[in-house]
Amino acid sequence: MGPDMYGCGPLIPALSETARPLRQQIFERVRAAGFIPRVQVAKELAISPATVTTLTSELMEMGLVEEIATPRDGESGRGRPAVALGVRPDAHLVAGIKLSDRENTAVIVDFAGNLVADLAIPHQPGAMELTDLVSLTADLVDQICLRAGIGRSQLSAIGLGVPGFVDAAAGIAHWSPLLSGRHVPLAQALSAQLGLPVHIDNDANLVTLAELWFGAGRYLSDFAVVTIEHGVGMGFVLNHRIYRGAQGLGMELGHTKVQLDGALCRCGQRGCLEAYVADYALAREATTALNWTNRENRSINILLESLYDHAKAGNQAARSIFHRAGRFLALGLANVVNLFDPELIILSGERMRYDYLYANETLAEIKALALNTGRPAPKIEIHAWGDLLWAHGAAALALSAVTEGLLAPAREIAAR
């Protein structure tokens, strides 16, 4: 059948994710700018000022956007001030929570993304039953609400990040070191307990969302975030939007294979990158190479700190462990460069304190393993930020969901 009958090219729905309603585009532009005049919105979106006026009036009637009087540049205060648009901060409040093996963190942010309250509580590692994890999360929500001086019902949504394999769209944690079960309907269970919409995601995706919404990724169309903590995670932004794959389980860099029949990974398979780079892999190597059998009951944190101290003091066995991990990390990152050609790779997570993982020889090895095209290699930045960054990413997930619920295509169609 020829193109004369059926046409050609991708059949993109009129109001698909890639073609958001103008009203939503205007709102997102205002939120990204902080404050912006209507005429500038029209210019940046290449639409008429009349259209901007009409649609911003709708946003103002919905209570999402407000006019802000700003002084004109170069003026001494005479005449009428310039009028800009800004998001109404008090329109909605959301909470972002990150659960981990060592520390649970939470933030509350307003609709403009301003931090209202934050909280960090130490946590003992170990897998939990769903009911216990739900109770723990509900307690965190109540504590952060108390710190913010609000009731739980004043939240519009909650974003939650957990390590492991998470289907964000379905709200299912297929596997997590925090949960004793598999294929757990985590979002549904939490929503039923809290009486609020709950949105969950892989914790690496949340760091990526934090960079996209609040950090270095705001101005980049394509970038990768690789997290190195208890495991190795990755989030990828493609054309300014986080990429999750067809089934929502893509970008599992830690479980790409770097050695056939290699070291055992905590996922149950062998030869995963994570089994050579993550902290439990380093601790396993340390107990063997340094003959620490008498320290088997020590925590991984203590083992790693001791290993790092030995390496800094010149212990060759300790140095070789970090060097080997750095080489495997270089292999994984070179594969990311060859597959996706990102503008920037951000290395994040607590393990970035261990500079052997990104020493000059590691970065040089990435360059050697990546395709030699004669063009500059992607930039690599180290962001050794704390767990609150992850919670901010969870808050961004909640903000995004609330925005979609208010302005997404289904609502737009119903309103017309």
Short mmCIF file of C-alpha atoms in Angstrom, two decimals:
data_model
loop_
_atom_site.label_atom_id
_atom_site.label_comp_id
_atom_site.label_asym_id
_atom_site.label_seq_id
_atom_site.Cartn_x
_atom_site.Cartn_y
_atom_site.Cartn_z
CA MET A 1 0.00 0.00 0.00
CA GLY A 2 1.53 3.29 -1.06
CA PRO A 3 1.72 6.56 0.83
CA ASP A 4 -1.04 8.05 -1.35
CA MET A 5 -3.61 5.96 0.59
CA TYR A 6 -2.25 6.02 4.09
CA GLY A 7 0.15 8.95 4.29
CA CYS A 8 3.45 8.66 6.15
CA GLY A 9 5.16 9.87 9.26
CA PRO A 10 4.37 9.31 12.94
CA LEU A 11 0.71 9.57 13.96
CA ILE A 12 1.00 11.82 17.01
CA PRO A 13 -2.27 12.44 18.90
CA ALA A 14 -3.28 16.10 18.88
CA LEU A 15 -3.01 16.43 22.65
CA SER A 16 -0.27 13.92 23.35
CA GLU A 17 2.43 14.42 25.96
CA THR A 18 4.64 15.95 23.28
CA ALA A 19 1.94 18.45 22.29
CA ARG A 20 0.64 19.89 25.56
CA PRO A 21 -2.25 22.37 25.57
CA LEU A 22 -1.18 25.99 25.20
CA ARG A 23 -2.58 26.85 28.61
CA GLN A 24 -0.32 24.26 30.20
CA GLN A 25 2.67 25.46 28.17
CA ILE A 26 2.05 29.02 29.36
CA PHE A 27 1.78 27.93 32.99
CA GLU A 28 4.99 25.90 32.77
CA ARG A 29 6.81 28.82 31.15
CA VAL A 30 5.69 31.14 33.93
CA ARG A 31 6.74 28.67 36.62
CA ALA A 32 10.14 28.10 34.98
CA ALA A 33 10.78 31.84 34.69
CA GLY A 34 9.69 32.77 38.22
CA PHE A 35 8.28 36.09 36.99
CA ILE A 36 7.68 36.93 33.34
CA PRO A 37 5.67 39.61 31.45
CA ARG A 38 2.85 38.46 29.15
CA VAL A 39 4.60 39.91 26.11
CA GLN A 40 7.67 37.79 26.85
CA VAL A 41 5.54 34.64 27.16
CA ALA A 42 4.04 35.39 23.75
CA LYS A 43 7.47 35.91 22.24
CA GLU A 44 9.00 32.74 23.72
CA LEU A 45 6.08 30.51 22.72
CA ALA A 46 5.60 32.23 19.35
CA ILE A 47 1.89 32.89 19.94
CA SER A 48 -0.19 36.06 19.84
CA PRO A 49 -0.38 38.38 22.88
CA ALA A 50 -4.18 38.10 22.72
CA THR A 51 -3.96 34.32 23.15
CA VAL A 52 -1.64 34.75 26.13
CA THR A 53 -4.03 37.26 27.69
CA THR A 54 -7.01 34.92 27.26
CA LEU A 55 -5.28 31.84 28.61
CA THR A 56 -3.54 33.59 31.50
CA SER A 57 -6.94 34.97 32.53
CA GLU A 58 -8.13 31.37 32.75
CA LEU A 59 -5.10 30.45 34.85
CA MET A 60 -5.75 33.40 37.15
CA GLU A 61 -9.41 32.40 37.53
CA MET A 62 -8.22 28.92 38.50
CA GLY A 63 -6.08 30.51 41.21
CA LEU A 64 -2.83 29.19 39.75
CA VAL A 65 -1.22 32.40 38.45
CA GLU A 66 -1.14 35.96 39.77
CA GLU A 67 0.06 39.37 38.60
CA ILE A 68 3.20 40.73 40.26
CA ALA A 69 4.16 44.40 40.10
CA THR A 70 7.87 44.72 39.34
CA PRO A 71 9.96 47.90 39.02
CA ARG A 72 10.93 48.82 35.48
CA ASP A 73 14.62 48.60 34.64
CA GLY A 74 16.43 51.90 34.86
CA GLU A 75 13.49 53.80 36.33
CA SER A 76 13.40 55.73 39.57
CA GLY A 77 9.99 54.49 40.66
CA ARG A 78 7.92 56.98 38.63
CA GLY A 79 4.92 55.87 36.62
CA ARG A 80 3.13 52.53 36.66
CA PRO A 81 5.26 49.50 37.57
CA ALA A 82 5.68 46.71 35.04
CA VAL A 83 3.32 43.77 35.51
CA ALA A 84 4.69 40.24 35.40
CA LEU A 85 3.06 36.87 35.84
CA GLY A 86 4.03 34.47 38.60
CA VAL A 87 2.74 31.21 40.02
CA ARG A 88 0.65 31.58 43.16
CA PRO A 89 2.80 29.83 45.76
CA ASP A 90 -0.13 29.07 48.06
CA ALA A 91 -2.21 27.45 45.33
CA HIS A 92 -0.98 23.99 46.29
CA LEU A 93 1.43 22.32 48.70
CA VAL A 94 3.08 18.97 48.02
CA ALA A 95 5.37 16.68 49.99
CA GLY A 96 8.39 14.82 48.67
CA ILE A 97 9.77 11.80 50.53
CA LYS A 98 12.80 9.62 49.92
CA LEU A 99 13.19 6.32 51.76
CA SER A 100 16.60 4.67 51.90
CA ASP A 101 18.65 2.11 53.81
CA ARG A 102 20.21 4.75 56.05
CA GLU A 103 18.13 7.91 56.16
CA ASN A 104 14.58 8.94 55.39
CA THR A 105 14.08 12.50 54.22
CA ALA A 106 11.05 14.67 53.50
CA VAL A 107 10.33 18.16 52.19
CA ILE A 108 7.24 20.25 51.64
CA VAL A 109 7.30 22.77 48.80
CA ASP A 110 4.70 25.23 47.58
CA PHE A 111 3.33 25.42 44.04
CA ALA A 112 6.14 27.72 42.92
CA GLY A 113 8.74 25.22 44.17
CA ASN A 114 9.78 27.13 47.30
CA LEU A 115 10.90 25.03 50.27
CA VAL A 116 8.47 25.22 53.19
CA ALA A 117 9.91 22.57 55.53
CA ASP A 118 12.42 19.71 55.53
CA LEU A 119 13.18 16.72 57.70
CA ALA A 120 15.84 13.98 57.89
CA ILE A 121 15.60 10.92 60.16
CA PRO A 122 18.15 8.08 60.47
CA HIS A 123 16.83 4.64 59.50
CA GLN A 124 18.05 1.11 60.07
CA PRO A 125 18.62 -0.94 56.91
CA GLY A 126 16.54 -4.02 56.12
CA ALA A 127 13.54 -5.10 54.09
CA MET A 128 10.08 -4.36 55.52
CA GLU A 129 6.60 -5.68 55.05
CA LEU A 130 4.32 -3.35 53.08
CA THR A 131 2.23 -2.48 56.15
CA ASP A 132 5.35 -1.44 58.07
CA LEU A 133 6.65 0.71 55.21
CA VAL A 134 3.23 2.37 54.85
CA SER A 135 3.17 3.16 58.59
CA LEU A 136 6.72 4.53 58.44
CA THR A 137 5.83 6.77 55.49
CA ALA A 138 2.61 8.01 57.11
CA ASP A 139 4.59 8.92 60.23
CA LEU A 140 7.10 10.85 58.08
CA VAL A 141 4.27 12.74 56.39
CA ASP A 142 2.75 13.68 59.74
CA GLN A 143 6.12 14.82 61.10
CA ILE A 144 6.92 17.03 58.10
CA CYS A 145 3.40 18.50 58.18
CA LEU A 146 3.85 19.30 61.86
CA ARG A 147 7.14 21.03 61.08
CA ALA A 148 5.42 23.04 58.31
CA GLY A 149 2.52 23.91 60.59
CA ILE A 150 -0.13 22.39 58.34
CA GLY A 151 -2.55 19.48 58.41
CA ARG A 152 -2.09 16.47 56.16
CA SER A 153 -5.28 17.40 54.28
CA GLN A 154 -3.66 20.64 53.10
CA LEU A 155 -1.32 18.67 50.85
CA SER A 156 -2.41 18.19 47.25
CA ALA A 157 -0.15 15.20 46.54
CA ILE A 158 2.83 13.23 47.79
CA GLY A 159 5.85 12.09 45.79
CA LEU A 160 7.80 9.10 47.08
CA GLY A 161 11.13 7.68 45.99
CA VAL A 162 12.40 4.20 46.77
CA PRO A 163 15.40 2.28 45.44
CA GLY A 164 14.76 -0.64 43.12
CA PHE A 165 12.63 -1.39 40.05
CA VAL A 166 9.61 0.93 40.06
CA ASP A 167 6.82 1.32 37.52
CA ALA A 168 5.92 4.96 38.13
CA ALA A 169 2.83 4.96 35.90
CA ALA A 170 1.29 1.90 37.60
CA GLY A 171 2.53 2.83 41.08
CA ILE A 172 4.11 -0.60 41.56
CA ALA A 173 7.44 -1.42 43.21
CA HIS A 174 8.46 -4.60 41.39
CA TRP A 175 11.50 -5.01 43.61
CA SER A 176 13.09 -2.84 46.27
CA PRO A 177 15.67 -3.60 48.99
CA LEU A 178 13.26 -1.82 51.34
CA LEU A 179 10.40 -4.25 50.70
CA SER A 180 10.24 -7.95 51.51
CA GLY A 181 7.70 -8.61 48.75
CA ARG A 182 7.79 -8.16 44.98
CA HIS A 183 5.31 -6.47 42.62
CA VAL A 184 3.95 -4.38 45.50
CA PRO A 185 1.12 -1.85 44.75
CA LEU A 186 2.92 0.74 46.86
CA ALA A 187 1.26 3.94 45.59
CA GLN A 188 -2.23 2.50 46.06
CA ALA A 189 -1.49 1.26 49.58
CA LEU A 190 -0.04 4.62 50.63
CA SER A 191 -2.86 6.59 49.04
CA ALA A 192 -5.43 4.50 50.92
CA GLN A 193 -3.60 5.07 54.21
CA LEU A 194 -2.97 8.80 53.73
CA GLY A 195 -6.14 9.81 51.90
CA LEU A 196 -4.02 11.67 49.33
CA PRO A 197 -2.76 11.05 45.78
CA VAL A 198 0.64 9.33 46.00
CA HIS A 199 3.11 9.10 43.10
CA ILE A 200 6.17 6.86 43.32
CA ASP A 201 9.35 6.50 41.31
CA ASN A 202 12.81 5.00 41.32
CA ASP A 203 15.10 7.11 43.49
CA ALA A 204 17.58 7.70 40.64
CA ASN A 205 14.77 9.21 38.56
CA LEU A 206 14.04 11.54 41.46
CA VAL A 207 17.60 12.87 41.54
CA THR A 208 17.22 13.44 37.81
CA LEU A 209 13.93 15.28 38.36
CA ALA A 210 15.60 17.40 41.04
CA GLU A 211 18.31 18.41 38.57
CA LEU A 212 15.69 19.04 35.86
CA TRP A 213 13.46 21.19 38.10
CA PHE A 214 15.90 22.84 40.49
CA GLY A 215 19.48 22.22 39.33
CA ALA A 216 21.95 22.01 36.47
CA GLY A 217 19.52 20.29 34.12
CA ARG A 218 17.03 23.16 33.85
CA TYR A 219 18.70 24.52 30.73
CA LEU A 220 19.71 21.23 29.08
CA SER A 221 17.64 19.16 26.66
CA ASP A 222 19.54 15.88 27.07
CA PHE A 223 21.51 14.83 30.14
CA ALA A 224 22.14 11.80 32.35
CA VAL A 225 22.35 11.45 36.12
CA VAL A 226 24.20 8.44 37.53
CA THR A 227 23.75 7.79 41.24
CA ILE A 228 26.19 5.70 43.24
CA GLU A 229 25.07 4.73 46.71
CA HIS A 230 24.04 1.30 47.95
CA GLY A 231 23.31 0.56 44.29
CA VAL A 232 24.01 2.21 40.93
CA GLY A 233 21.10 4.05 39.34
CA MET A 234 20.58 6.26 36.34
CA GLY A 235 18.02 8.76 35.15
CA PHE A 236 17.96 10.24 31.67
CA VAL A 237 16.34 13.39 30.35
CA LEU A 238 15.50 13.35 26.66
CA ASN A 239 14.25 16.58 25.08
CA HIS A 240 13.64 18.17 28.52
CA ARG A 241 11.52 15.24 29.76
CA ILE A 242 12.53 12.27 31.87
CA TYR A 243 12.70 9.03 29.90
CA ARG A 244 11.37 5.87 31.57
CA GLY A 245 11.05 3.35 28.74
CA ALA A 246 8.01 1.56 27.29
CA GLN A 247 7.18 -0.23 30.56
CA GLY A 248 8.56 2.43 32.90
CA LEU A 249 11.58 0.35 33.87
CA GLY A 250 14.28 1.71 31.57
CA MET A 251 17.68 3.21 32.37
CA GLU A 252 18.80 0.51 34.82
CA LEU A 253 22.49 1.22 34.28
CA GLY A 254 23.47 -0.68 37.41
CA HIS A 255 22.07 -3.87 35.92
CA THR A 256 23.70 -3.63 32.53
CA LYS A 257 26.17 -6.50 32.23
CA VAL A 258 29.89 -5.77 32.25
CA GLN A 259 31.14 -9.33 32.86
CA LEU A 260 29.68 -12.63 31.68
CA ASP A 261 29.20 -15.02 34.63
CA GLY A 262 30.71 -12.34 36.84
CA ALA A 263 30.18 -11.23 40.43
CA LEU A 264 26.79 -11.85 42.03
CA CYS A 265 24.51 -8.79 42.13
CA ARG A 266 21.85 -8.21 44.77
CA CYS A 267 19.25 -8.49 41.97
CA GLY A 268 20.13 -12.19 41.70
CA GLN A 269 21.97 -12.02 38.37
CA ARG A 270 25.70 -12.03 37.72
CA GLY A 271 28.05 -9.56 36.10
CA CYS A 272 26.00 -6.40 36.69
CA LEU A 273 27.86 -3.09 36.83
CA GLU A 274 26.43 -2.56 40.31
CA ALA A 275 28.16 -5.72 41.55
CA TYR A 276 31.53 -4.00 40.91
CA VAL A 277 30.82 -0.36 41.82
CA ALA A 278 28.13 -0.16 44.53
CA ASP A 279 29.05 0.09 48.19
CA TYR A 280 28.19 -3.51 49.01
CA ALA A 281 30.53 -4.57 46.19
CA LEU A 282 33.37 -2.48 47.63
CA ALA A 283 32.71 -3.84 51.10
CA ARG A 284 32.76 -7.41 49.76
CA GLU A 285 36.11 -6.76 48.09
CA ALA A 286 37.45 -5.15 51.26
CA THR A 287 36.65 -8.07 53.54
CA THR A 288 38.46 -10.39 51.12
CA ALA A 289 41.46 -8.30 50.05
CA LEU A 290 42.22 -6.93 53.52
CA ASN A 291 41.39 -10.14 55.38
CA TRP A 292 38.70 -8.53 57.50
CA THR A 293 36.78 -11.69 58.31
CA ASN A 294 36.58 -10.60 61.94
CA ARG A 295 34.61 -7.51 60.85
CA GLU A 296 31.77 -9.28 59.09
CA ASN A 297 29.26 -7.86 61.55
CA ARG A 298 30.39 -4.28 61.04
CA SER A 299 28.13 -2.00 58.99
CA ILE A 300 28.94 -1.34 55.35
CA ASN A 301 29.47 2.33 56.20
CA ILE A 302 32.19 1.49 58.73
CA LEU A 303 33.84 -0.94 56.33
CA LEU A 304 33.90 1.63 53.54
CA GLU A 305 35.24 4.41 55.73
CA SER A 306 38.00 2.11 56.93
CA LEU A 307 38.76 1.04 53.35
CA TYR A 308 38.94 4.68 52.26
CA ASP A 309 41.26 5.55 55.16
CA HIS A 310 43.53 2.67 54.21
CA ALA A 311 43.58 3.82 50.58
CA LYS A 312 44.46 7.40 51.54
CA ALA A 313 47.24 6.06 53.79
CA GLY A 314 48.81 4.24 50.84
CA ASN A 315 47.50 0.69 51.29
CA GLN A 316 47.85 -0.82 47.81
CA ALA A 317 45.13 -3.44 48.28
CA ALA A 318 42.64 -0.75 49.31
CA ARG A 319 43.70 1.50 46.44
CA SER A 320 43.33 -1.32 43.94
CA ILE A 321 39.73 -1.92 45.07
CA PHE A 322 38.77 1.70 44.38
CA HIS A 323 40.79 1.72 41.15
CA ARG A 324 39.01 -1.41 39.88
CA ALA A 325 35.62 0.06 40.78
CA GLY A 326 36.60 3.25 38.97
CA ARG A 327 37.50 1.29 35.83
CA PHE A 328 34.15 -0.48 35.82
CA LEU A 329 32.39 2.85 36.38
CA ALA A 330 34.31 4.26 33.41
CA LEU A 331 33.12 1.32 31.30
CA GLY A 332 29.50 1.94 32.26
CA LEU A 333 29.72 5.69 31.63
CA ALA A 334 31.44 5.16 28.26
CA ASN A 335 28.52 2.95 27.25
CA VAL A 336 26.12 5.74 28.26
CA VAL A 337 28.09 8.19 26.09
CA ASN A 338 28.11 5.81 23.12
CA LEU A 339 24.40 5.02 23.41
CA PHE A 340 22.88 8.42 24.19
CA ASP A 341 25.41 11.19 23.50
CA PRO A 342 24.27 13.31 26.47
CA GLU A 343 25.34 16.93 26.82
CA LEU A 344 26.19 16.37 30.47
CA ILE A 345 26.62 13.43 32.85
CA ILE A 346 26.08 14.21 36.53
CA LEU A 347 27.56 11.80 39.06
CA SER A 348 25.57 12.03 42.28
CA GLY A 349 25.13 10.21 45.55
CA GLU A 350 26.87 9.70 48.85
CA ARG A 351 29.65 7.58 47.34
CA MET A 352 30.91 10.57 45.36
CA ARG A 353 32.86 11.44 48.50
CA TYR A 354 35.25 8.67 47.45
CA ASP A 355 37.26 10.56 44.89
CA TYR A 356 38.95 7.38 43.66
CA LEU A 357 35.71 6.65 41.80
CA TYR A 358 36.19 9.71 39.60
CA ALA A 359 39.93 10.25 39.68
CA ASN A 360 41.64 11.60 36.60
CA GLU A 361 42.53 8.12 35.37
CA THR A 362 38.83 7.13 35.56
CA LEU A 363 37.79 10.14 33.51
CA ALA A 364 40.60 9.44 31.04
CA GLU A 365 39.40 5.86 30.68
CA ILE A 366 35.89 7.07 29.81
CA LYS A 367 37.38 9.11 26.99
CA ALA A 368 39.42 6.11 25.80
CA LEU A 369 36.38 3.79 25.79
CA ALA A 370 33.95 6.26 24.18
CA LEU A 371 33.75 6.56 20.42
CA ASN A 372 36.47 8.78 19.01
CA THR A 373 34.55 11.19 16.79
CA GLY A 374 36.95 14.09 17.08
CA ARG A 375 34.32 16.09 18.94
CA PRO A 376 34.52 17.08 22.62
CA ALA A 377 33.39 14.45 25.12
CA PRO A 378 30.33 15.19 27.29
CA LYS A 379 30.98 17.15 30.44
CA ILE A 380 31.03 15.17 33.68
CA GLU A 381 30.14 16.94 36.90
CA ILE A 382 30.20 15.66 40.47
CA HIS A 383 27.23 16.61 42.66
CA ALA A 384 27.85 15.11 46.09
CA TRP A 385 24.64 16.50 47.56
CA GLY A 386 22.73 15.12 50.51
CA ASP A 387 19.52 13.15 50.67
CA LEU A 388 17.37 16.31 50.66
CA LEU A 389 18.08 16.56 46.93
CA TRP A 390 16.31 13.22 46.44
CA ALA A 391 13.33 14.45 48.45
CA HIS A 392 13.20 17.57 46.27
CA GLY A 393 12.98 15.28 43.25
CA ALA A 394 10.05 13.49 44.89
CA ALA A 395 8.40 16.88 45.41
CA ALA A 396 8.97 17.68 41.72
CA LEU A 397 7.23 14.40 40.85
CA ALA A 398 4.24 15.48 42.94
CA LEU A 399 4.24 19.02 41.50
CA SER A 400 4.29 17.61 37.98
CA ALA A 401 1.39 15.27 38.75
CA VAL A 402 -0.71 18.06 40.28
CA THR A 403 -0.01 20.29 37.28
CA GLU A 404 -0.96 17.53 34.83
CA GLY A 405 -4.15 16.87 36.78
CA LEU A 406 -5.17 20.53 36.56
CA LEU A 407 -4.10 21.34 33.03
CA ALA A 408 -3.58 18.06 31.14
CA PRO A 409 -5.33 17.24 27.84
CA ALA A 410 -8.26 15.26 29.33
CA ARG A 411 -9.26 18.22 31.47
CA GLU A 412 -8.68 20.61 28.59
CA ILE A 413 -10.94 18.59 26.28
CA ALA A 414 -13.64 18.37 28.93
CA ALA A 415 -13.48 22.13 29.46
CA ARG A 416 -13.99 22.92 25.80
#
